Short mmCIF file of C-alpha atoms in Angstrom, two decimals:
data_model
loop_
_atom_site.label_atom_id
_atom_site.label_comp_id
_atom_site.label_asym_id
_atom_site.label_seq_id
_atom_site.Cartn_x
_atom_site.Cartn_y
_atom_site.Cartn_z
CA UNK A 242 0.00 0.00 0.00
CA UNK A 243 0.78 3.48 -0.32
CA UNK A 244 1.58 3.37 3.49
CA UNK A 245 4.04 0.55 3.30
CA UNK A 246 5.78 2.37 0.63
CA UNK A 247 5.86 5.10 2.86
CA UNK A 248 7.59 3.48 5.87
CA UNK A 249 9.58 1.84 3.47
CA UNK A 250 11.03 5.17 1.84
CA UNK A 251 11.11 6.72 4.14
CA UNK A 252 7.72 9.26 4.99
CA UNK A 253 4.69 8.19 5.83
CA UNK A 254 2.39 10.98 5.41
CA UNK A 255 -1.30 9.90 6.53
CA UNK A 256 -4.02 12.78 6.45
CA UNK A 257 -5.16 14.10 9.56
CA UNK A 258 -2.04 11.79 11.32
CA UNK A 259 1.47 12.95 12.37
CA UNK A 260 4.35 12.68 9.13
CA UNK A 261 6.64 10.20 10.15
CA UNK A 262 10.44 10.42 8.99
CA UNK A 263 12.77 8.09 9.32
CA UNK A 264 16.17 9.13 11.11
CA UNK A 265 18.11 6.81 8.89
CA UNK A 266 16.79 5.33 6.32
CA UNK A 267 17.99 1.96 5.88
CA UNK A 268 15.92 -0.60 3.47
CA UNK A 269 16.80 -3.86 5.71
CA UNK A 270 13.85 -4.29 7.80
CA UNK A 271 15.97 -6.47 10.45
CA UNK A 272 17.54 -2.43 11.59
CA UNK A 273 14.48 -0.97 11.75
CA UNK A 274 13.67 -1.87 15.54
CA UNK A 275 17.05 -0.35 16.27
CA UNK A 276 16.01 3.16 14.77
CA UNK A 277 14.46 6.31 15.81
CA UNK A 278 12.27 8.33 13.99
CA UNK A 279 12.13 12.08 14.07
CA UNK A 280 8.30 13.18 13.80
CA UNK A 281 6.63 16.28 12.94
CA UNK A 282 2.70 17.12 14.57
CA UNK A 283 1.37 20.74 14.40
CA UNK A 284 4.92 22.01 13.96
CA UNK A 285 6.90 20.41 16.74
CA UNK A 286 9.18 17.46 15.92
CA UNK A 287 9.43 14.51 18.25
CA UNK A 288 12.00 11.30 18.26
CA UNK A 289 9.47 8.72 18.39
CA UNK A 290 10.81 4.45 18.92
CA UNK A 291 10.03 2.15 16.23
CA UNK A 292 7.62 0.17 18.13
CA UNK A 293 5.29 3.50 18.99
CA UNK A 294 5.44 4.12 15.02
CA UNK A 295 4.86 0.28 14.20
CA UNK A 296 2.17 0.45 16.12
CA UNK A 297 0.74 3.68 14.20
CA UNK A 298 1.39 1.98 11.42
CA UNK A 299 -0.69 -1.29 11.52
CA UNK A 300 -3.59 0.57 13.10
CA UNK A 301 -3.31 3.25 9.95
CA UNK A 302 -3.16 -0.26 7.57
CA UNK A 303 -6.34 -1.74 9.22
CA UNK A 304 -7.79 1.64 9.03
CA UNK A 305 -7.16 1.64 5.35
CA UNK A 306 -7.98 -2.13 4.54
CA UNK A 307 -11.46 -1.60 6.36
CA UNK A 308 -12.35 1.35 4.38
CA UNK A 309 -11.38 -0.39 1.18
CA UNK A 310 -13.49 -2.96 1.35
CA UNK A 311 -16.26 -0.77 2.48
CA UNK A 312 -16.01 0.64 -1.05
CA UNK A 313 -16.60 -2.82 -2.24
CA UNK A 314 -19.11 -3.69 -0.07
CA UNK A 315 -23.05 -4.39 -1.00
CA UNK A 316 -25.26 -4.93 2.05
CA UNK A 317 -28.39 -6.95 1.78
CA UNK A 318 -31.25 -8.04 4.22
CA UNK A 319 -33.58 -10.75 2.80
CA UNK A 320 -37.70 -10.30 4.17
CA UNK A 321 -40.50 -12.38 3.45
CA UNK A 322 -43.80 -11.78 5.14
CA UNK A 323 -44.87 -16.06 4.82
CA UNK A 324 -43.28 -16.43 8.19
CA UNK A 325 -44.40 -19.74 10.01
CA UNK A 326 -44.21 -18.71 13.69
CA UNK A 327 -45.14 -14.88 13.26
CA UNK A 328 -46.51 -14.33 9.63
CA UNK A 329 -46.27 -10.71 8.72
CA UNK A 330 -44.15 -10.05 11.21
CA UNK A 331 -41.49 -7.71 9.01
CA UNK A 332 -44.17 -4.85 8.95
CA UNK A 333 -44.70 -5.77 12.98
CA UNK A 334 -44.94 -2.43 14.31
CA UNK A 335 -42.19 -1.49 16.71
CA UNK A 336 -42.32 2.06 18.40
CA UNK A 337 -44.19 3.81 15.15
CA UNK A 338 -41.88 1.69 12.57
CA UNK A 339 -42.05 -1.43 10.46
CA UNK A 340 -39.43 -4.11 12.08
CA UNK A 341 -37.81 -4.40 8.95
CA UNK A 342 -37.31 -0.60 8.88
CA UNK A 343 -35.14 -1.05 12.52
CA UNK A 344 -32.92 -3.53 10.67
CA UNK A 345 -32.53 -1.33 7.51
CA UNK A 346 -31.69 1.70 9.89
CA UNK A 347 -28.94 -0.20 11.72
CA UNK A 348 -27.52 -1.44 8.12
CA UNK A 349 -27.11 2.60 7.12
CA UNK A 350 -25.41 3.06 9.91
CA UNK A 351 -23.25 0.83 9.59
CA UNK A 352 -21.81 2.91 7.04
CA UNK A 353 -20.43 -0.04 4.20
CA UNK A 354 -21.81 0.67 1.36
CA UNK A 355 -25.06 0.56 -0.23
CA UNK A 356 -28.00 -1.48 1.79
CA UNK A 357 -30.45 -3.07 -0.44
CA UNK A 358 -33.61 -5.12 1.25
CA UNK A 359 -34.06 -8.03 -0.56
CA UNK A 360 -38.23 -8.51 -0.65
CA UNK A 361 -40.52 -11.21 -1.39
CA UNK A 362 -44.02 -9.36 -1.12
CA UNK A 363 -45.03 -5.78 -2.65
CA UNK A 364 -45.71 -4.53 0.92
CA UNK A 365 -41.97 -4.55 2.18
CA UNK A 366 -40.87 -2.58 -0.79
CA UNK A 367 -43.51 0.05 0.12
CA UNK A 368 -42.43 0.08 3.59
CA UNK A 369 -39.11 0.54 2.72
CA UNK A 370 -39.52 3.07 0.72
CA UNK A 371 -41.81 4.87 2.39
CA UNK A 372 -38.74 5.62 4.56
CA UNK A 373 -36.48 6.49 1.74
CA UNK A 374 -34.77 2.83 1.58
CA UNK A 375 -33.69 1.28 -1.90
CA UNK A 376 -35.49 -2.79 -2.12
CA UNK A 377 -35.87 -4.99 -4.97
CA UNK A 378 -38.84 -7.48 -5.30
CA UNK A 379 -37.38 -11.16 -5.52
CA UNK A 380 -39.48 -14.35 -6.71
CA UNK A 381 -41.39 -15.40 -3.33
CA UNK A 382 -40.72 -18.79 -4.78
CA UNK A 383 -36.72 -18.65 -3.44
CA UNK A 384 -36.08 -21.71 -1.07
CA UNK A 385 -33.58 -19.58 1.22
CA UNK A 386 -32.42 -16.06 2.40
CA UNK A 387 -30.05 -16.98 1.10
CA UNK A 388 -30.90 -17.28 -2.30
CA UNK A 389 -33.06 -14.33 -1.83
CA UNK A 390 -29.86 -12.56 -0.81
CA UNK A 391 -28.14 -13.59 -4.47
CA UNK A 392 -30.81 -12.82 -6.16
CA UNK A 393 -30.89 -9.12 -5.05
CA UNK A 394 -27.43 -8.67 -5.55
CA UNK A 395 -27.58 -9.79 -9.43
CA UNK A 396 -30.69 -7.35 -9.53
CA UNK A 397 -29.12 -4.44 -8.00
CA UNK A 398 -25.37 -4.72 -9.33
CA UNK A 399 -25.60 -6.75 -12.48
CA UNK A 400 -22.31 -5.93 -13.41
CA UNK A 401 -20.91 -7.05 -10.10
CA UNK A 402 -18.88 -4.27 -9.17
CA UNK A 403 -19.36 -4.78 -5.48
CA UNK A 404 -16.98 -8.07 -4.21
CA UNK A 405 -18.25 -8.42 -0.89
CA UNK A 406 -21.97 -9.11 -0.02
CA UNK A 407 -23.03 -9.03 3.44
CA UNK A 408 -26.84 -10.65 4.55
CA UNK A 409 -27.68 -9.55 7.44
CA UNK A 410 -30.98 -11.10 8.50
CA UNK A 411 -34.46 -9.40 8.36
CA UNK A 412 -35.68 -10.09 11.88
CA UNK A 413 -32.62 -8.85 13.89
CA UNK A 414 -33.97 -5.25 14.84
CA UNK A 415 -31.77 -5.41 18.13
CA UNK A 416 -28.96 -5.24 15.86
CA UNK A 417 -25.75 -3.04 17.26
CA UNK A 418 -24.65 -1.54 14.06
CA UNK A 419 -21.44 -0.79 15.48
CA UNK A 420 -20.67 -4.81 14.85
CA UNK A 421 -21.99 -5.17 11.68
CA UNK A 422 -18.26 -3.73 10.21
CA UNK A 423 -16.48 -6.45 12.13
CA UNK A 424 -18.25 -9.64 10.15
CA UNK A 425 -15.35 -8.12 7.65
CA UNK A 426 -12.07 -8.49 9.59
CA UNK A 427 -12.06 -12.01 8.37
CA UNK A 428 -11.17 -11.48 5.06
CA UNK A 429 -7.52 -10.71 5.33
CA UNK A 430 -7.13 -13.66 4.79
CA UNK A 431 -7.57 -14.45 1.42
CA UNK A 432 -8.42 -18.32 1.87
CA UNK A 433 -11.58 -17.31 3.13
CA UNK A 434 -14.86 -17.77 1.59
CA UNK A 435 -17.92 -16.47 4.00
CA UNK A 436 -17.19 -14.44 7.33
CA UNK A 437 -19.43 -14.15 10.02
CA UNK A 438 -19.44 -12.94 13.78
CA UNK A 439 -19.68 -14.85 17.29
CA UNK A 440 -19.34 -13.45 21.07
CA UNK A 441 -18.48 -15.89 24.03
CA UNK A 442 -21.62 -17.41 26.11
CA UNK A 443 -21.95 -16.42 29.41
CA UNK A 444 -25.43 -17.73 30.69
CA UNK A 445 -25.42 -21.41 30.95
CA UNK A 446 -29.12 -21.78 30.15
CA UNK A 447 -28.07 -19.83 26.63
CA UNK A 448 -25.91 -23.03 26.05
CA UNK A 449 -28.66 -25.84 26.79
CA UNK A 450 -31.15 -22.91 24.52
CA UNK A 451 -31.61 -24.97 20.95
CA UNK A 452 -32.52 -21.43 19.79
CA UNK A 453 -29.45 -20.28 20.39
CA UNK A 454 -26.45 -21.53 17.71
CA UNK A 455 -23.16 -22.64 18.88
CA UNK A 456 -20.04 -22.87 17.17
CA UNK A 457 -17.19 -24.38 17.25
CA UNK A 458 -14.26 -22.61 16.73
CA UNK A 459 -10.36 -23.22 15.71
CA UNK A 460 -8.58 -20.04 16.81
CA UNK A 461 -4.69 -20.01 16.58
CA UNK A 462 -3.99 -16.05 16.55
CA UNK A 463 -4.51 -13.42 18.35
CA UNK A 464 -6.79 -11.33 16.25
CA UNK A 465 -10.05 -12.59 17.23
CA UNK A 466 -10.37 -14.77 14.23
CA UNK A 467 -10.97 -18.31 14.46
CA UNK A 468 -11.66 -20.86 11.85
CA UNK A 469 -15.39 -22.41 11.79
CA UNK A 470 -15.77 -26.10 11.96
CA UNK A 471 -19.09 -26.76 12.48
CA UNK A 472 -22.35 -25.51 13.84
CA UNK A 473 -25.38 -26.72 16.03
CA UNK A 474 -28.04 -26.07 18.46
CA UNK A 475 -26.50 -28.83 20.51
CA UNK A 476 -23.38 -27.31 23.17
CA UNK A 477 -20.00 -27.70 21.11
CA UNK A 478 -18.03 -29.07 21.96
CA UNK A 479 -17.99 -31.13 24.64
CA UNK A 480 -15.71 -30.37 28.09
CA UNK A 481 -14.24 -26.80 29.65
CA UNK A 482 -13.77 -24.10 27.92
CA UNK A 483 -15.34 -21.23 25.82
CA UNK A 484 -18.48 -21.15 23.85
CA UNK A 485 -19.52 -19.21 21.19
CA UNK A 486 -23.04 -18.03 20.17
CA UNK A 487 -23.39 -17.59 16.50
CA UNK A 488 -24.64 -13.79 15.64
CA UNK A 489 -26.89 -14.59 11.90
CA UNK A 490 -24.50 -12.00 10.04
CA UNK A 491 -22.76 -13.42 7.09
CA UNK A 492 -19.97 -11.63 4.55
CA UNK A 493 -19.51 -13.32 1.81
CA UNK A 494 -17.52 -13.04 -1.39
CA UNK A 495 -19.11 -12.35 -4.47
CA UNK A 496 -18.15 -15.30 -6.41
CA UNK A 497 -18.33 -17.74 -3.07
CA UNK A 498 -22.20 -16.38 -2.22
CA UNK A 499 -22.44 -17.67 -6.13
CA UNK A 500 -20.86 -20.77 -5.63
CA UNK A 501 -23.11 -21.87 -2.21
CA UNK A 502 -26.71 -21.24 -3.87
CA UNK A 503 -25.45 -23.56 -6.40
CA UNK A 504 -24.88 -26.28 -4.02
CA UNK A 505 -26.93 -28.92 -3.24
CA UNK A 506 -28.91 -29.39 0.10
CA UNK A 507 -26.79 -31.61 2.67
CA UNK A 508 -28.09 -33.55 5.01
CA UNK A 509 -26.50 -31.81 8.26
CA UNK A 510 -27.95 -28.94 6.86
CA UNK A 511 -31.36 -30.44 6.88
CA UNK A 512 -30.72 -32.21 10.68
CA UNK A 513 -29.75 -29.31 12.31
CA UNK A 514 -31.78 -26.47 9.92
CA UNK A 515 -28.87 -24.77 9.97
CA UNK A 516 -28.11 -23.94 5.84
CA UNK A 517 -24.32 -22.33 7.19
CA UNK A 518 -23.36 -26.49 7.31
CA UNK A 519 -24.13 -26.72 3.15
CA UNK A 520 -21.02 -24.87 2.58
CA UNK A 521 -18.43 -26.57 5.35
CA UNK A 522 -19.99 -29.84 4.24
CA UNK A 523 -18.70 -28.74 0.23
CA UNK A 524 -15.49 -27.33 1.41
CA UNK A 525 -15.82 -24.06 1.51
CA UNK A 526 -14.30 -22.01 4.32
CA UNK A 527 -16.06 -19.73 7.26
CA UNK A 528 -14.42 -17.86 9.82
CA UNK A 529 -15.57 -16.01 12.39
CA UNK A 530 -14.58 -12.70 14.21
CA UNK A 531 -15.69 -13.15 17.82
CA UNK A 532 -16.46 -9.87 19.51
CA UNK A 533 -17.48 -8.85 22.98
CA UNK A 534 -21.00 -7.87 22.69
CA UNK A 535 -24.60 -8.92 23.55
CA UNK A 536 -25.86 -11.05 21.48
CA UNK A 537 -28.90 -9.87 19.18
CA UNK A 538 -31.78 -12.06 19.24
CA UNK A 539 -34.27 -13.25 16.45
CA UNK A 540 -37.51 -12.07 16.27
CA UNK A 541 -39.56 -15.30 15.64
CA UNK A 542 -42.27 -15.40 17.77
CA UNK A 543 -45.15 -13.33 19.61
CA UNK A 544 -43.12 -13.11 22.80
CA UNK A 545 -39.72 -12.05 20.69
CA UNK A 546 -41.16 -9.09 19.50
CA UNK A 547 -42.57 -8.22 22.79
CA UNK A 548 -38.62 -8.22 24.04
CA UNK A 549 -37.99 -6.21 20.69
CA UNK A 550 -40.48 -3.50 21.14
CA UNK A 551 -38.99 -3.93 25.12
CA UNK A 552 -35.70 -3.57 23.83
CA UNK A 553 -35.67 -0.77 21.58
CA UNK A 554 -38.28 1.36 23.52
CA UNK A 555 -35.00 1.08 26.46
CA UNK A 556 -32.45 1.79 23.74
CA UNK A 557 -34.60 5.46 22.73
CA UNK A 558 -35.10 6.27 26.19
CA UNK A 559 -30.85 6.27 26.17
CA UNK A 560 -30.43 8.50 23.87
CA UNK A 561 -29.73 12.13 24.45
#
């Protein structure tokens, strides 16, 4: 990146950041921790260690990486009304406001890229727009969210300029947006297909809850990024340790969301009606980012939405 080069050269010369100049500049990286660097802010000059400048560095390169694939970054949230448990329940009225409106809301804030809701019925696209959204009308027909997700996407940008696609799911208004961002981190690594987030259990009855995913987790560094191998409503796995609930937000790449509607059903999939396991079971990778954060909960039933409108009335009365 234009940073590296920077370092590299010699300057690094970030906007709205100090100008970093090295003292000596010597091209063999194995000096560098030896060296100062003399830096300039608001007209003073400063000799400043490598580490304190490394570390300026990498958080200026995350900075940068993040915002890049913002740029690149199409957000989509699949709604149906023909729900089993709680049919209609995206137009459910919570505090003056179509549900689905709550999770649209938290998507722009988010601040990505472009959020798209992905509809099956006439009456979310109204509702949407009624509060200045953008949705597309998808065949009601589509077996998945999934697929309803894809099909947006090819409806809204054709010519596939955006490379990332995130789905975040139509009945989560309880939604922090200031997550949603993270569900990206695990695409610096390039090996990666789909992305999604999970935060450490605390309540033991939230491990026994069948509701509530688990996942377990392969986590070797110490970025907060673990590799997923496999999912249930069952505690995994088995003995001490931590356990992760699974937050429904997915990031995936264009070409991989492509690849996994193509794929047939699996029969984990089908046992634990859980459609993440189609794409371990064909080989495709998912990682996770686990955060520290409450968990947002699905609004499937009667008594969810009751803890929504609960919820969010407490989050209003917050605000300044």
């Amino acid at each position: 990146s234009s940073i590296a080069g920077g370092l590299a050269s010699g300057i690094v010369n970030a906007p709205g950041k100090m100008r970093i100049y090295r003292h000596d500049i010597v091209h063999r990286v194995k000096k560098w921790t030896r060296e100062n660097y003399l830096c300039s802010m608001n007209g003073d000059f400063y000799i400043v260690s490598f580490e304190k400048v490394w570390h300026s560095f990498e958080k200026l390169l995350k900075e940068h990486k993040i915002h890049m694939k913002s740029q690149d970054t199409l957000v989509v949230i699949p709604s149906r009304l023909a729900a089993t448990r709680l049919p209609n329940k995206p137009l459910a009225d919570i505090h003056g406001k179509p549900m689905i409106v709550h999770v649209w809301e938290k998507a722009v804030q988010a601040d990505l890229g472009p959020v798209v809701v992905a509809c099956a019925d006439e009456e979310i696209v109204q509702a949407i727009q009624a509060f200045g959204g953008e949705a597309v009308l998808t065949d009601p027909a589509l077996p998945s969210g999934t697929d309803r997700v894809k099909a947006a996407a090819d409806l809204y940008d054709a010519e596939e300029k955006y490379h990332f696609i995130i789905n975040i799911q139509g009945d989560l208004p309880t939604i922090d947006a200031s997550i949603i961002p993270h569900v990206l981190d695990p695409f610096s690594n390039p090996a990666v297909d789909i992305a999604t987030l999970g935060t450490p259990i605390k309540d033991p009855k939230e491990l026994k809850d069948p509701a509530t995913v688990k996942i377990a987790v392969s986590r070797e560094g110490n970025d907060g990024v673990g590799r997923a191998l496999y999912f249930s409503r069952n505690p995994i796995p088995s003995g001490e340790g931590e356990h992760y609930h699974h937050i429904g937000l997915y990031a995936f790449k264009r070409d991989a969301l492509n690849k996994f509607v193509s794929l047939p059903l699996n029969a984990l999939e089908l046992r634990e009606k859980l459609e993440q396991l189609r794409a371990l079971a064909h080989g495709m990778r998912i990682d996770v980012k686990i955060i520290e954060t409450e968990a947002p909960f699905g609004v499937d039933t009667a008594a969810d939405l009751k803890k929504a409108i609960q919820v969010i009335g407490e989050s209003y009365m917050c605000k300044p």
